[in-house]
Amino acid sequence: MTRTPCCERMGLKKGPWTAEEDQILVSHIQRYGHGNWRALPKQAGLLRCGKSCRLRWINYLRPDIKRGKFSKEEEDTILKLHGILGNRWSAIAASLPGRTDNEIKNFWHTHLKKRIQKSGVHNGNPSSRILQEAQANTSSNASSVMIANYGLPSRNINPPIAGFYGAVSSDTFGEIKDNHGSCQLSEEMEFWYNIYSSNQGKHHETMEI
DNA sequence: AATTTAGGCAACCGCCTGATG
DNA sequence: GCATCAGGCGGTTGCCTAAAT
């Protein structure tokens, strides 16, 4: 294998995309698809790296992108899922059709985070309701584990496990699970929900997966 | 009207994971 | 089993615009 990392390629353009570049990227993907992001810019005649093309397509040019303000339902969903999953933006985005992880991340940092901080929730923890549920559940050890784990790096498997074992009541999860319309449960959420359901009633430090 | 400040968002960076040879 | 790569992800930066002074 002798593949060169795309970042090492010299003379690639950076910064904001022009309308012309967008046009080239869109028409190329519409015609040939995006099987190989790394090869795409060369094939399309773009002086961008594959990563940049992918990001532009996913976050801005994709036809199914939903732009504009977040609805109240979407805000609620983000708050709830953030309470369960932490900063796993792609997982949250999977439950909001048409929204990208980048958009949700930006929205969180510019709107929701501030709102939560204003409402007096400590540690930057998300949904006040979820937190309240967690606090109401202080009789078990699991809840303290949960609170401590809220801010863990998003790629750890711990947050979802620790998070909803102590913090999320079956009601809350059911609410998310039963959500219809624009906020459907992703496969991952379904996965965690199933684990949660099968472990309900057990108060252990770890869940059985 | 000019300047400064704050907010919003697009894009980049660096790391991780899974696939492949 | 190891090395390398592509794709994917979250964190962060920096530019642009609107609001405030």
JSON list of C-alpha atoms (C1' of nucleotides) in Angstrom, two decimals:
[
{"chain": "A", "resi": 1, "resn": "MET", "atom": "CA", "xyz": [0.00, 0.00, 0.00]},
{"chain": "A", "resi": 2, "resn": "THR", "atom": "CA", "xyz": [1.40, 3.31, -0.98]},
{"chain": "A", "resi": 3, "resn": "ARG", "atom": "CA", "xyz": [-1.31, 5.83, -0.29]},
{"chain": "A", "resi": 4, "resn": "THR", "atom": "CA", "xyz": [-0.45, 9.39, 0.49]},
{"chain": "A", "resi": 5, "resn": "PRO", "atom": "CA", "xyz": [-2.34, 11.12, 3.27]},
{"chain": "A", "resi": 6, "resn": "CYS", "atom": "CA", "xyz": [-4.56, 13.74, 1.72]},
{"chain": "A", "resi": 7, "resn": "CYS", "atom": "CA", "xyz": [-3.34, 16.42, 4.12]},
{"chain": "A", "resi": 8, "resn": "GLU", "atom": "CA", "xyz": [0.15, 16.10, 2.73]},
{"chain": "A", "resi": 9, "resn": "ARG", "atom": "CA", "xyz": [-0.90, 17.10, -0.71]},
{"chain": "A", "resi": 10, "resn": "MET", "atom": "CA", "xyz": [0.38, 20.55, -1.44]},
{"chain": "A", "resi": 11, "resn": "GLY", "atom": "CA", "xyz": [-1.38, 23.41, -3.13]},
{"chain": "A", "resi": 12, "resn": "LEU", "atom": "CA", "xyz": [-4.81, 22.55, -1.82]},
{"chain": "A", "resi": 13, "resn": "LYS", "atom": "CA", "xyz": [-7.21, 25.38, -1.22]},
{"chain": "A", "resi": 14, "resn": "LYS", "atom": "CA", "xyz": [-8.54, 26.12, 2.25]},
{"chain": "A", "resi": 15, "resn": "GLY", "atom": "CA", "xyz": [-11.15, 28.42, 3.66]},
{"chain": "A", "resi": 16, "resn": "PRO", "atom": "CA", "xyz": [-14.67, 29.27, 2.57]},
{"chain": "A", "resi": 17, "resn": "TRP", "atom": "CA", "xyz": [-16.11, 27.50, -0.44]},
{"chain": "A", "resi": 18, "resn": "THR", "atom": "CA", "xyz": [-17.10, 29.49, -3.50]},
{"chain": "A", "resi": 19, "resn": "ALA", "atom": "CA", "xyz": [-20.40, 29.00, -5.32]},
{"chain": "A", "resi": 20, "resn": "GLU", "atom": "CA", "xyz": [-18.44, 27.61, -8.24]},
{"chain": "A", "resi": 21, "resn": "GLU", "atom": "CA", "xyz": [-16.76, 24.97, -6.07]},
{"chain": "A", "resi": 22, "resn": "ASP", "atom": "CA", "xyz": [-20.12, 24.05, -4.57]},
{"chain": "A", "resi": 23, "resn": "GLN", "atom": "CA", "xyz": [-21.54, 23.65, -8.03]},
{"chain": "A", "resi": 24, "resn": "ILE", "atom": "CA", "xyz": [-18.69, 21.39, -9.12]},
{"chain": "A", "resi": 25, "resn": "LEU", "atom": "CA", "xyz": [-18.95, 19.24, -6.01]},
{"chain": "A", "resi": 26, "resn": "VAL", "atom": "CA", "xyz": [-22.71, 18.87, -6.18]},
{"chain": "A", "resi": 27, "resn": "SER", "atom": "CA", "xyz": [-22.82, 18.01, -9.86]},
{"chain": "A", "resi": 28, "resn": "HIS", "atom": "CA", "xyz": [-19.97, 15.52, -9.47]},
{"chain": "A", "resi": 29, "resn": "ILE", "atom": "CA", "xyz": [-21.63, 13.75, -6.56]},
{"chain": "A", "resi": 30, "resn": "GLN", "atom": "CA", "xyz": [-24.99, 13.73, -8.32]},
{"chain": "A", "resi": 31, "resn": "ARG", "atom": "CA", "xyz": [-23.39, 12.12, -11.32]},
{"chain": "A", "resi": 32, "resn": "TYR", "atom": "CA", "xyz": [-20.89, 9.72, -9.77]},
{"chain": "A", "resi": 33, "resn": "GLY", "atom": "CA", "xyz": [-21.72, 9.55, -6.09]},
{"chain": "A", "resi": 34, "resn": "HIS", "atom": "CA", "xyz": [-19.06, 9.82, -3.40]},
{"chain": "A", "resi": 35, "resn": "GLY", "atom": "CA", "xyz": [-17.62, 6.36, -3.12]},
{"chain": "A", "resi": 36, "resn": "ASN", "atom": "CA", "xyz": [-14.13, 7.59, -2.39]},
{"chain": "A", "resi": 37, "resn": "TRP", "atom": "CA", "xyz": [-13.79, 11.00, -0.79]},
{"chain": "A", "resi": 38, "resn": "ARG", "atom": "CA", "xyz": [-10.07, 11.05, -1.23]},
{"chain": "A", "resi": 39, "resn": "ALA", "atom": "CA", "xyz": [-10.23, 10.53, -4.96]},
{"chain": "A", "resi": 40, "resn": "LEU", "atom": "CA", "xyz": [-13.23, 12.76, -5.45]},
{"chain": "A", "resi": 41, "resn": "PRO", "atom": "CA", "xyz": [-11.59, 16.21, -5.53]},
{"chain": "A", "resi": 42, "resn": "LYS", "atom": "CA", "xyz": [-9.12, 15.08, -8.16]},
{"chain": "A", "resi": 43, "resn": "GLN", "atom": "CA", "xyz": [-11.82, 13.47, -10.27]},
{"chain": "A", "resi": 44, "resn": "ALA", "atom": "CA", "xyz": [-14.04, 16.52, -9.93]},
{"chain": "A", "resi": 45, "resn": "GLY", "atom": "CA", "xyz": [-11.23, 18.96, -10.56]},
{"chain": "A", "resi": 46, "resn": "LEU", "atom": "CA", "xyz": [-11.36, 20.59, -7.16]},
{"chain": "A", "resi": 47, "resn": "LEU", "atom": "CA", "xyz": [-8.29, 21.88, -5.35]},
{"chain": "A", "resi": 48, "resn": "ARG", "atom": "CA", "xyz": [-9.58, 20.66, -2.01]},
{"chain": "A", "resi": 49, "resn": "CYS", "atom": "CA", "xyz": [-8.76, 17.68, 0.13]},
{"chain": "A", "resi": 50, "resn": "GLY", "atom": "CA", "xyz": [-11.26, 14.86, 0.44]},
{"chain": "A", "resi": 51, "resn": "LYS", "atom": "CA", "xyz": [-12.02, 15.69, 4.01]},
{"chain": "A", "resi": 52, "resn": "SER", "atom": "CA", "xyz": [-12.96, 19.21, 3.09]},
{"chain": "A", "resi": 53, "resn": "CYS", "atom": "CA", "xyz": [-15.25, 17.98, 0.30]},
{"chain": "A", "resi": 54, "resn": "ARG", "atom": "CA", "xyz": [-16.92, 15.50, 2.59]},
{"chain": "A", "resi": 55, "resn": "LEU", "atom": "CA", "xyz": [-17.52, 18.10, 5.26]},
{"chain": "A", "resi": 56, "resn": "ARG", "atom": "CA", "xyz": [-18.90, 20.59, 2.78]},
{"chain": "A", "resi": 57, "resn": "TRP", "atom": "CA", "xyz": [-21.27, 18.01, 1.33]},
{"chain": "A", "resi": 58, "resn": "ILE", "atom": "CA", "xyz": [-22.46, 16.65, 4.64]},
{"chain": "A", "resi": 59, "resn": "ASN", "atom": "CA", "xyz": [-22.86, 19.94, 6.43]},
{"chain": "A", "resi": 60, "resn": "TYR", "atom": "CA", "xyz": [-24.06, 22.19, 3.66]},
{"chain": "A", "resi": 61, "resn": "LEU", "atom": "CA", "xyz": [-24.72, 20.77, 0.20]},
{"chain": "A", "resi": 62, "resn": "ARG", "atom": "CA", "xyz": [-26.61, 17.56, 0.90]},
{"chain": "A", "resi": 63, "resn": "PRO", "atom": "CA", "xyz": [-30.11, 17.86, -0.61]},
{"chain": "A", "resi": 64, "resn": "ASP", "atom": "CA", "xyz": [-31.87, 16.58, 2.50]},
{"chain": "A", "resi": 65, "resn": "ILE", "atom": "CA", "xyz": [-30.34, 19.19, 4.77]},
{"chain": "A", "resi": 66, "resn": "LYS", "atom": "CA", "xyz": [-32.87, 21.04, 6.86]},
{"chain": "A", "resi": 67, "resn": "ARG", "atom": "CA", "xyz": [-31.81, 24.63, 7.40]},
{"chain": "A", "resi": 68, "resn": "GLY", "atom": "CA", "xyz": [-33.19, 27.38, 9.54]},
{"chain": "A", "resi": 69, "resn": "LYS", "atom": "CA", "xyz": [-34.21, 27.67, 13.14]},
{"chain": "A", "resi": 70, "resn": "PHE", "atom": "CA", "xyz": [-34.52, 24.68, 15.42]},
{"chain": "A", "resi": 71, "resn": "SER", "atom": "CA", "xyz": [-38.08, 23.93, 16.48]},
{"chain": "A", "resi": 72, "resn": "LYS", "atom": "CA", "xyz": [-39.06, 23.59, 20.10]},
{"chain": "A", "resi": 73, "resn": "GLU", "atom": "CA", "xyz": [-39.36, 19.83, 19.62]},
{"chain": "A", "resi": 74, "resn": "GLU", "atom": "CA", "xyz": [-35.88, 19.67, 18.18]},
{"chain": "A", "resi": 75, "resn": "GLU", "atom": "CA", "xyz": [-34.48, 21.71, 21.06]},
{"chain": "A", "resi": 76, "resn": "ASP", "atom": "CA", "xyz": [-36.12, 19.37, 23.56]},
{"chain": "A", "resi": 77, "resn": "THR", "atom": "CA", "xyz": [-34.78, 16.35, 21.78]},
{"chain": "A", "resi": 78, "resn": "ILE", "atom": "CA", "xyz": [-31.27, 17.75, 21.76]},
{"chain": "A", "resi": 79, "resn": "LEU", "atom": "CA", "xyz": [-31.47, 18.52, 25.46]},
{"chain": "A", "resi": 80, "resn": "LYS", "atom": "CA", "xyz": [-32.74, 15.08, 26.31]},
{"chain": "A", "resi": 81, "resn": "LEU", "atom": "CA", "xyz": [-30.32, 13.20, 24.13]},
{"chain": "A", "resi": 82, "resn": "HIS", "atom": "CA", "xyz": [-27.42, 15.30, 25.32]},
{"chain": "A", "resi": 83, "resn": "GLY", "atom": "CA", "xyz": [-28.37, 14.35, 28.83]},
{"chain": "A", "resi": 84, "resn": "ILE", "atom": "CA", "xyz": [-28.14, 10.71, 27.87]},
{"chain": "A", "resi": 85, "resn": "LEU", "atom": "CA", "xyz": [-25.33, 10.66, 25.37]},
{"chain": "A", "resi": 86, "resn": "GLY", "atom": "CA", "xyz": [-23.21, 13.65, 26.29]},
{"chain": "A", "resi": 87, "resn": "ASN", "atom": "CA", "xyz": [-21.36, 15.37, 23.48]},
{"chain": "A", "resi": 88, "resn": "ARG", "atom": "CA", "xyz": [-22.03, 12.64, 20.96]},
{"chain": "A", "resi": 89, "resn": "TRP", "atom": "CA", "xyz": [-23.27, 15.02, 18.35]},
{"chain": "A", "resi": 90, "resn": "SER", "atom": "CA", "xyz": [-23.45, 12.53, 15.53]},
{"chain": "A", "resi": 91, "resn": "ALA", "atom": "CA", "xyz": [-25.61, 10.22, 17.63]},
{"chain": "A", "resi": 92, "resn": "ILE", "atom": "CA", "xyz": [-27.87, 13.13, 18.52]},
{"chain": "A", "resi": 93, "resn": "ALA", "atom": "CA", "xyz": [-27.99, 14.21, 14.89]},
{"chain": "A", "resi": 94, "resn": "ALA", "atom": "CA", "xyz": [-29.12, 10.72, 13.92]},
{"chain": "A", "resi": 95, "resn": "SER", "atom": "CA", "xyz": [-32.33, 11.40, 15.77]},
{"chain": "A", "resi": 96, "resn": "LEU", "atom": "CA", "xyz": [-32.93, 14.72, 14.06]},
{"chain": "A", "resi": 97, "resn": "PRO", "atom": "CA", "xyz": [-33.47, 14.11, 10.35]},
{"chain": "A", "resi": 98, "resn": "GLY", "atom": "CA", "xyz": [-31.98, 16.80, 8.18]},
{"chain": "A", "resi": 99, "resn": "ARG", "atom": "CA", "xyz": [-29.80, 18.24, 10.93]},
{"chain": "A", "resi": 100, "resn": "THR", "atom": "CA", "xyz": [-26.05, 17.78, 10.96]},
{"chain": "A", "resi": 101, "resn": "ASP", "atom": "CA", "xyz": [-23.82, 17.08, 13.92]},
{"chain": "A", "resi": 102, "resn": "ASN", "atom": "CA", "xyz": [-21.99, 20.32, 13.24]},
{"chain": "A", "resi": 103, "resn": "GLU", "atom": "CA", "xyz": [-25.19, 22.32, 13.26]},
{"chain": "A", "resi": 104, "resn": "ILE", "atom": "CA", "xyz": [-26.37, 20.71, 16.48]},
{"chain": "A", "resi": 105, "resn": "LYS", "atom": "CA", "xyz": [-22.98, 21.26, 18.07]},
{"chain": "A", "resi": 106, "resn": "ASN", "atom": "CA", "xyz": [-23.02, 24.92, 17.10]},
{"chain": "A", "resi": 107, "resn": "PHE", "atom": "CA", "xyz": [-26.58, 25.31, 18.31]},
{"chain": "A", "resi": 108, "resn": "TRP", "atom": "CA", "xyz": [-25.68, 23.73, 21.60]},
{"chain": "A", "resi": 109, "resn": "HIS", "atom": "CA", "xyz": [-22.72, 26.01, 22.19]},
{"chain": "A", "resi": 110, "resn": "THR", "atom": "CA", "xyz": [-24.46, 29.20, 21.12]},
{"chain": "A", "resi": 111, "resn": "HIS", "atom": "CA", "xyz": [-27.94, 28.73, 22.53]},
{"chain": "A", "resi": 112, "resn": "LEU", "atom": "CA", "xyz": [-28.72, 25.76, 24.70]},
{"chain": "A", "resi": 113, "resn": "LYS", "atom": "CA", "xyz": [-25.57, 25.77, 26.80]},
{"chain": "A", "resi": 114, "resn": "LYS", "atom": "CA", "xyz": [-26.16, 29.38, 27.80]},
{"chain": "A", "resi": 115, "resn": "ARG", "atom": "CA", "xyz": [-29.79, 28.79, 28.49]},
{"chain": "A", "resi": 116, "resn": "ILE", "atom": "CA", "xyz": [-29.01, 25.86, 30.75]},
{"chain": "A", "resi": 117, "resn": "GLN", "atom": "CA", "xyz": [-26.33, 27.82, 32.56]},
{"chain": "A", "resi": 118, "resn": "LYS", "atom": "CA", "xyz": [-28.81, 30.64, 33.11]},
{"chain": "A", "resi": 119, "resn": "SER", "atom": "CA", "xyz": [-31.35, 28.25, 34.52]},
{"chain": "A", "resi": 120, "resn": "GLY", "atom": "CA", "xyz": [-28.85, 27.29, 37.18]},
{"chain": "A", "resi": 121, "resn": "VAL", "atom": "CA", "xyz": [-27.83, 23.78, 36.29]},
{"chain": "A", "resi": 122, "resn": "HIS", "atom": "CA", "xyz": [-24.33, 23.10, 37.50]},
{"chain": "A", "resi": 123, "resn": "ASN", "atom": "CA", "xyz": [-21.38, 21.49, 35.72]},
{"chain": "A", "resi": 124, "resn": "GLY", "atom": "CA", "xyz": [-22.75, 22.44, 32.35]},
{"chain": "A", "resi": 125, "resn": "ASN", "atom": "CA", "xyz": [-25.02, 19.48, 32.62]},
{"chain": "A", "resi": 126, "resn": "PRO", "atom": "CA", "xyz": [-27.78, 19.42, 30.09]},
{"chain": "A", "resi": 127, "resn": "SER", "atom": "CA", "xyz": [-31.45, 19.04, 30.50]},
{"chain": "A", "resi": 128, "resn": "SER", "atom": "CA", "xyz": [-32.56, 20.38, 33.82]},
{"chain": "A", "resi": 129, "resn": "ARG", "atom": "CA", "xyz": [-35.38, 17.88, 33.87]},
{"chain": "A", "resi": 130, "resn": "ILE", "atom": "CA", "xyz": [-33.06, 14.98, 33.38]},
{"chain": "A", "resi": 131, "resn": "LEU", "atom": "CA", "xyz": [-30.82, 16.34, 36.08]},
{"chain": "A", "resi": 132, "resn": "GLN", "atom": "CA", "xyz": [-33.75, 16.73, 38.39]},
{"chain": "A", "resi": 133, "resn": "GLU", "atom": "CA", "xyz": [-34.66, 13.14, 37.78]},
{"chain": "A", "resi": 134, "resn": "ALA", "atom": "CA", "xyz": [-31.13, 12.14, 38.55]},
{"chain": "A", "resi": 135, "resn": "GLN", "atom": "CA", "xyz": [-31.14, 14.13, 41.75]},
{"chain": "A", "resi": 136, "resn": "ALA", "atom": "CA", "xyz": [-34.45, 12.62, 42.74]},
{"chain": "A", "resi": 137, "resn": "ASN", "atom": "CA", "xyz": [-32.84, 9.25, 42.34]},
{"chain": "A", "resi": 138, "resn": "THR", "atom": "CA", "xyz": [-30.05, 9.81, 44.82]},
{"chain": "A", "resi": 139, "resn": "SER", "atom": "CA", "xyz": [-30.92, 6.73, 46.83]},
{"chain": "A", "resi": 140, "resn": "SER", "atom": "CA", "xyz": [-28.88, 4.51, 44.56]},
{"chain": "A", "resi": 141, "resn": "ASN", "atom": "CA", "xyz": [-25.15, 4.51, 44.02]},
{"chain": "A", "resi": 142, "resn": "ALA", "atom": "CA", "xyz": [-25.74, 4.47, 40.34]},
{"chain": "A", "resi": 143, "resn": "SER", "atom": "CA", "xyz": [-27.04, 8.01, 40.34]},
{"chain": "A", "resi": 144, "resn": "SER", "atom": "CA", "xyz": [-23.84, 9.44, 41.74]},
{"chain": "A", "resi": 145, "resn": "VAL", "atom": "CA", "xyz": [-21.89, 7.46, 39.22]},
{"chain": "A", "resi": 146, "resn": "MET", "atom": "CA", "xyz": [-24.09, 8.95, 36.57]},
{"chain": "A", "resi": 147, "resn": "ILE", "atom": "CA", "xyz": [-23.59, 12.53, 37.66]},
{"chain": "A", "resi": 148, "resn": "ALA", "atom": "CA", "xyz": [-19.85, 12.07, 37.81]},
{"chain": "A", "resi": 149, "resn": "ASN", "atom": "CA", "xyz": [-19.81, 10.62, 34.32]},
{"chain": "A", "resi": 150, "resn": "TYR", "atom": "CA", "xyz": [-21.89, 13.23, 32.58]},
{"chain": "A", "resi": 151, "resn": "GLY", "atom": "CA", "xyz": [-18.96, 15.12, 31.25]},
{"chain": "A", "resi": 152, "resn": "LEU", "atom": "CA", "xyz": [-16.88, 12.19, 30.10]},
{"chain": "A", "resi": 153, "resn": "PRO", "atom": "CA", "xyz": [-15.39, 12.20, 26.63]},
{"chain": "A", "resi": 154, "resn": "SER", "atom": "CA", "xyz": [-18.06, 11.43, 24.15]},
{"chain": "A", "resi": 155, "resn": "ARG", "atom": "CA", "xyz": [-16.44, 8.38, 22.67]},
{"chain": "A", "resi": 156, "resn": "ASN", "atom": "CA", "xyz": [-16.40, 6.53, 25.95]},
{"chain": "A", "resi": 157, "resn": "ILE", "atom": "CA", "xyz": [-19.06, 3.98, 26.24]},
{"chain": "A", "resi": 158, "resn": "ASN", "atom": "CA", "xyz": [-19.60, 5.02, 29.84]},
{"chain": "A", "resi": 159, "resn": "PRO", "atom": "CA", "xyz": [-21.79, 8.09, 29.46]},
{"chain": "A", "resi": 160, "resn": "PRO", "atom": "CA", "xyz": [-24.77, 6.38, 27.91]},
{"chain": "A", "resi": 161, "resn": "ILE", "atom": "CA", "xyz": [-24.54, 3.49, 30.31]},
{"chain": "A", "resi": 162, "resn": "ALA", "atom": "CA", "xyz": [-23.85, 5.47, 33.44]},
{"chain": "A", "resi": 163, "resn": "GLY", "atom": "CA", "xyz": [-26.05, 8.27, 32.25]},
{"chain": "A", "resi": 164, "resn": "PHE", "atom": "CA", "xyz": [-29.34, 6.67, 31.78]},
{"chain": "A", "resi": 165, "resn": "TYR", "atom": "CA", "xyz": [-28.92, 3.96, 34.33]},
{"chain": "A", "resi": 166, "resn": "GLY", "atom": "CA", "xyz": [-29.25, 6.45, 37.09]},
{"chain": "A", "resi": 167, "resn": "ALA", "atom": "CA", "xyz": [-30.54, 9.56, 35.48]},
{"chain": "A", "resi": 168, "resn": "VAL", "atom": "CA", "xyz": [-33.13, 8.68, 32.96]},
{"chain": "A", "resi": 169, "resn": "SER", "atom": "CA", "xyz": [-36.30, 7.22, 34.17]},
{"chain": "A", "resi": 170, "resn": "SER", "atom": "CA", "xyz": [-38.23, 4.87, 31.97]},
{"chain": "A", "resi": 171, "resn": "ASP", "atom": "CA", "xyz": [-40.69, 7.73, 31.51]},
{"chain": "A", "resi": 172, "resn": "THR", "atom": "CA", "xyz": [-38.08, 10.01, 30.10]},
{"chain": "A", "resi": 173, "resn": "PHE", "atom": "CA", "xyz": [-36.70, 7.38, 27.84]},
{"chain": "A", "resi": 174, "resn": "GLY", "atom": "CA", "xyz": [-40.11, 6.34, 26.79]},
{"chain": "A", "resi": 175, "resn": "GLU", "atom": "CA", "xyz": [-40.82, 9.93, 25.92]},
{"chain": "A", "resi": 176, "resn": "ILE", "atom": "CA", "xyz": [-37.83, 10.01, 23.65]},
{"chain": "A", "resi": 177, "resn": "LYS", "atom": "CA", "xyz": [-38.52, 6.59, 22.26]},
{"chain": "A", "resi": 178, "resn": "ASP", "atom": "CA", "xyz": [-42.12, 7.40, 21.55]},
{"chain": "A", "resi": 179, "resn": "ASN", "atom": "CA", "xyz": [-41.30, 10.68, 19.96]},
{"chain": "A", "resi": 180, "resn": "HIS", "atom": "CA", "xyz": [-42.72, 10.89, 16.49]},
{"chain": "A", "resi": 181, "resn": "GLY", "atom": "CA", "xyz": [-42.58, 13.34, 13.65]},
{"chain": "A", "resi": 182, "resn": "SER", "atom": "CA", "xyz": [-39.22, 14.96, 13.20]},
{"chain": "A", "resi": 183, "resn": "CYS", "atom": "CA", "xyz": [-37.55, 13.29, 16.14]},
{"chain": "A", "resi": 184, "resn": "GLN", "atom": "CA", "xyz": [-37.16, 9.61, 15.56]},
{"chain": "A", "resi": 185, "resn": "LEU", "atom": "CA", "xyz": [-35.09, 7.26, 17.61]},
{"chain": "A", "resi": 186, "resn": "SER", "atom": "CA", "xyz": [-31.80, 6.32, 16.01]},
{"chain": "A", "resi": 187, "resn": "GLU", "atom": "CA", "xyz": [-30.54, 2.78, 15.90]},
{"chain": "A", "resi": 188, "resn": "GLU", "atom": "CA", "xyz": [-28.01, 3.61, 18.57]},
{"chain": "A", "resi": 189, "resn": "MET", "atom": "CA", "xyz": [-30.66, 5.00, 20.85]},
{"chain": "A", "resi": 190, "resn": "GLU", "atom": "CA", "xyz": [-32.70, 1.90, 20.23]},
{"chain": "A", "resi": 191, "resn": "PHE", "atom": "CA", "xyz": [-29.67, -0.16, 21.19]},
{"chain": "A", "resi": 192, "resn": "TRP", "atom": "CA", "xyz": [-29.19, 1.68, 24.46]},
{"chain": "A", "resi": 193, "resn": "TYR", "atom": "CA", "xyz": [-32.88, 1.61, 25.12]},
{"chain": "A", "resi": 194, "resn": "ASN", "atom": "CA", "xyz": [-32.95, -2.15, 24.74]},
{"chain": "A", "resi": 195, "resn": "ILE", "atom": "CA", "xyz": [-30.06, -2.54, 27.14]},
{"chain": "A", "resi": 196, "resn": "TYR", "atom": "CA", "xyz": [-31.73, -0.19, 29.54]},
{"chain": "A", "resi": 197, "resn": "SER", "atom": "CA", "xyz": [-34.98, -2.09, 29.35]},
{"chain": "A", "resi": 198, "resn": "SER", "atom": "CA", "xyz": [-33.33, -5.43, 29.97]},
{"chain": "A", "resi": 199, "resn": "ASN", "atom": "CA", "xyz": [-31.48, -4.04, 32.97]},
{"chain": "A", "resi": 200, "resn": "GLN", "atom": "CA", "xyz": [-34.38, -2.18, 34.52]},
{"chain": "A", "resi": 201, "resn": "GLY", "atom": "CA", "xyz": [-34.84, -2.93, 38.15]},
{"chain": "A", "resi": 202, "resn": "LYS", "atom": "CA", "xyz": [-31.23, -3.90, 38.67]},
{"chain": "A", "resi": 203, "resn": "HIS", "atom": "CA", "xyz": [-29.11, -1.43, 40.56]},
{"chain": "A", "resi": 204, "resn": "HIS", "atom": "CA", "xyz": [-25.57, -2.38, 39.72]},
{"chain": "A", "resi": 205, "resn": "GLU", "atom": "CA", "xyz": [-22.55, -0.27, 38.99]},
{"chain": "A", "resi": 206, "resn": "THR", "atom": "CA", "xyz": [-22.28, -1.84, 35.58]},
{"chain": "A", "resi": 207, "resn": "MET", "atom": "CA", "xyz": [-24.87, -2.92, 33.15]},
{"chain": "A", "resi": 208, "resn": "GLU", "atom": "CA", "xyz": [-25.09, -6.28, 31.54]},
{"chain": "A", "resi": 209, "resn": "ILE", "atom": "CA", "xyz": [-24.56, -5.98, 27.84]},
{"chain": "B", "resi": 1, "resn": "DA", "atom": "C1'", "xyz": [-20.86, 57.69, 11.11]},
{"chain": "B", "resi": 2, "resn": "DA", "atom": "C1'", "xyz": [-17.12, 55.15, 13.02]},
{"chain": "B", "resi": 3, "resn": "DT", "atom": "C1'", "xyz": [-15.48, 51.90, 16.14]},
{"chain": "B", "resi": 4, "resn": "DT", "atom": "C1'", "xyz": [-15.84, 48.15, 19.30]},
{"chain": "B", "resi": 5, "resn": "DT", "atom": "C1'", "xyz": [-17.94, 44.02, 21.03]},
{"chain": "B", "resi": 6, "resn": "DA", "atom": "C1'", "xyz": [-20.56, 39.81, 20.89]},
{"chain": "B", "resi": 7, "resn": "DG", "atom": "C1'", "xyz": [-22.88, 36.15, 18.59]},
{"chain": "B", "resi": 8, "resn": "DG", "atom": "C1'", "xyz": [-23.35, 32.78, 15.00]},
{"chain": "B", "resi": 9, "resn": "DC", "atom": "C1'", "xyz": [-21.63, 29.63, 11.94]},
{"chain": "B", "resi": 10, "resn": "DA", "atom": "C1'", "xyz": [-18.57, 27.41, 8.44]},
{"chain": "B", "resi": 11, "resn": "DA", "atom": "C1'", "xyz": [-14.50, 25.16, 8.21]},
{"chain": "B", "resi": 12, "resn": "DC", "atom": "C1'", "xyz": [-10.18, 23.20, 9.90]},
{"chain": "B", "resi": 13, "resn": "DC", "atom": "C1'", "xyz": [-7.46, 20.24, 13.01]},
{"chain": "B", "resi": 14, "resn": "DG", "atom": "C1'", "xyz": [-6.18, 16.29, 15.24]},
{"chain": "B", "resi": 15, "resn": "DC", "atom": "C1'", "xyz": [-7.47, 12.05, 17.04]},
{"chain": "B", "resi": 16, "resn": "DC", "atom": "C1'", "xyz": [-9.89, 7.52, 16.88]},
{"chain": "B", "resi": 17, "resn": "DT", "atom": "C1'", "xyz": [-11.74, 3.39, 14.70]},
{"chain": "B", "resi": 18, "resn": "DG", "atom": "C1'", "xyz": [-12.32, -0.05, 11.38]},
{"chain": "B", "resi": 19, "resn": "DA", "atom": "C1'", "xyz": [-10.78, -1.92, 7.06]},
{"chain": "B", "resi": 20, "resn": "DT", "atom": "C1'", "xyz": [-7.24, -3.57, 4.26]},
{"chain": "B", "resi": 21, "resn": "DG", "atom": "C1'", "xyz": [-2.83, -5.46, 2.66]},
{"chain": "C", "resi": 1, "resn": "DG", "atom": "C1'", "xyz": [0.10, -8.94, 14.45]},
{"chain": "C", "resi": 2, "resn": "DC", "atom": "C1'", "xyz": [1.56, -4.72, 12.36]},
{"chain": "C", "resi": 3, "resn": "DA", "atom": "C1'", "xyz": [1.40, -0.67, 9.44]},
{"chain": "C", "resi": 4, "resn": "DT", "atom": "C1'", "xyz": [-1.19, 2.32, 6.80]},
{"chain": "C", "resi": 5, "resn": "DC", "atom": "C1'", "xyz": [-5.11, 4.51, 5.12]},
{"chain": "C", "resi": 6, "resn": "DA", "atom": "C1'", "xyz": [-10.04, 6.41, 4.65]},
{"chain": "C", "resi": 7, "resn": "DG", "atom": "C1'", "xyz": [-13.78, 7.84, 6.94]},
{"chain": "C", "resi": 8, "resn": "DG", "atom": "C1'", "xyz": [-15.83, 9.73, 10.83]},
{"chain": "C", "resi": 9, "resn": "DC", "atom": "C1'", "xyz": [-16.08, 12.44, 14.96]},
{"chain": "C", "resi": 10, "resn": "DG", "atom": "C1'", "xyz": [-15.69, 16.20, 18.50]},
{"chain": "C", "resi": 11, "resn": "DG", "atom": "C1'", "xyz": [-13.14, 20.30, 19.73]},
{"chain": "C", "resi": 12, "resn": "DT", "atom": "C1'", "xyz": [-11.67, 24.54, 18.33]},
{"chain": "C", "resi": 13, "resn": "DT", "atom": "C1'", "xyz": [-10.68, 28.49, 15.49]},
{"chain": "C", "resi": 14, "resn": "DG", "atom": "C1'", "xyz": [-11.48, 32.41, 12.83]},
{"chain": "C", "resi": 15, "resn": "DC", "atom": "C1'", "xyz": [-14.32, 35.09, 9.80]},
{"chain": "C", "resi": 16, "resn": "DC", "atom": "C1'", "xyz": [-18.48, 37.65, 9.06]},
{"chain": "C", "resi": 17, "resn": "DT", "atom": "C1'", "xyz": [-22.34, 40.27, 10.56]},
{"chain": "C", "resi": 18, "resn": "DA", "atom": "C1'", "xyz": [-25.34, 42.60, 13.72]},
{"chain": "C", "resi": 19, "resn": "DA", "atom": "C1'", "xyz": [-25.79, 45.14, 17.85]},
{"chain": "C", "resi": 20, "resn": "DA", "atom": "C1'", "xyz": [-24.06, 48.33, 21.09]},
{"chain": "C", "resi": 21, "resn": "DT", "atom": "C1'", "xyz": [-21.46, 52.35, 22.28]}
]
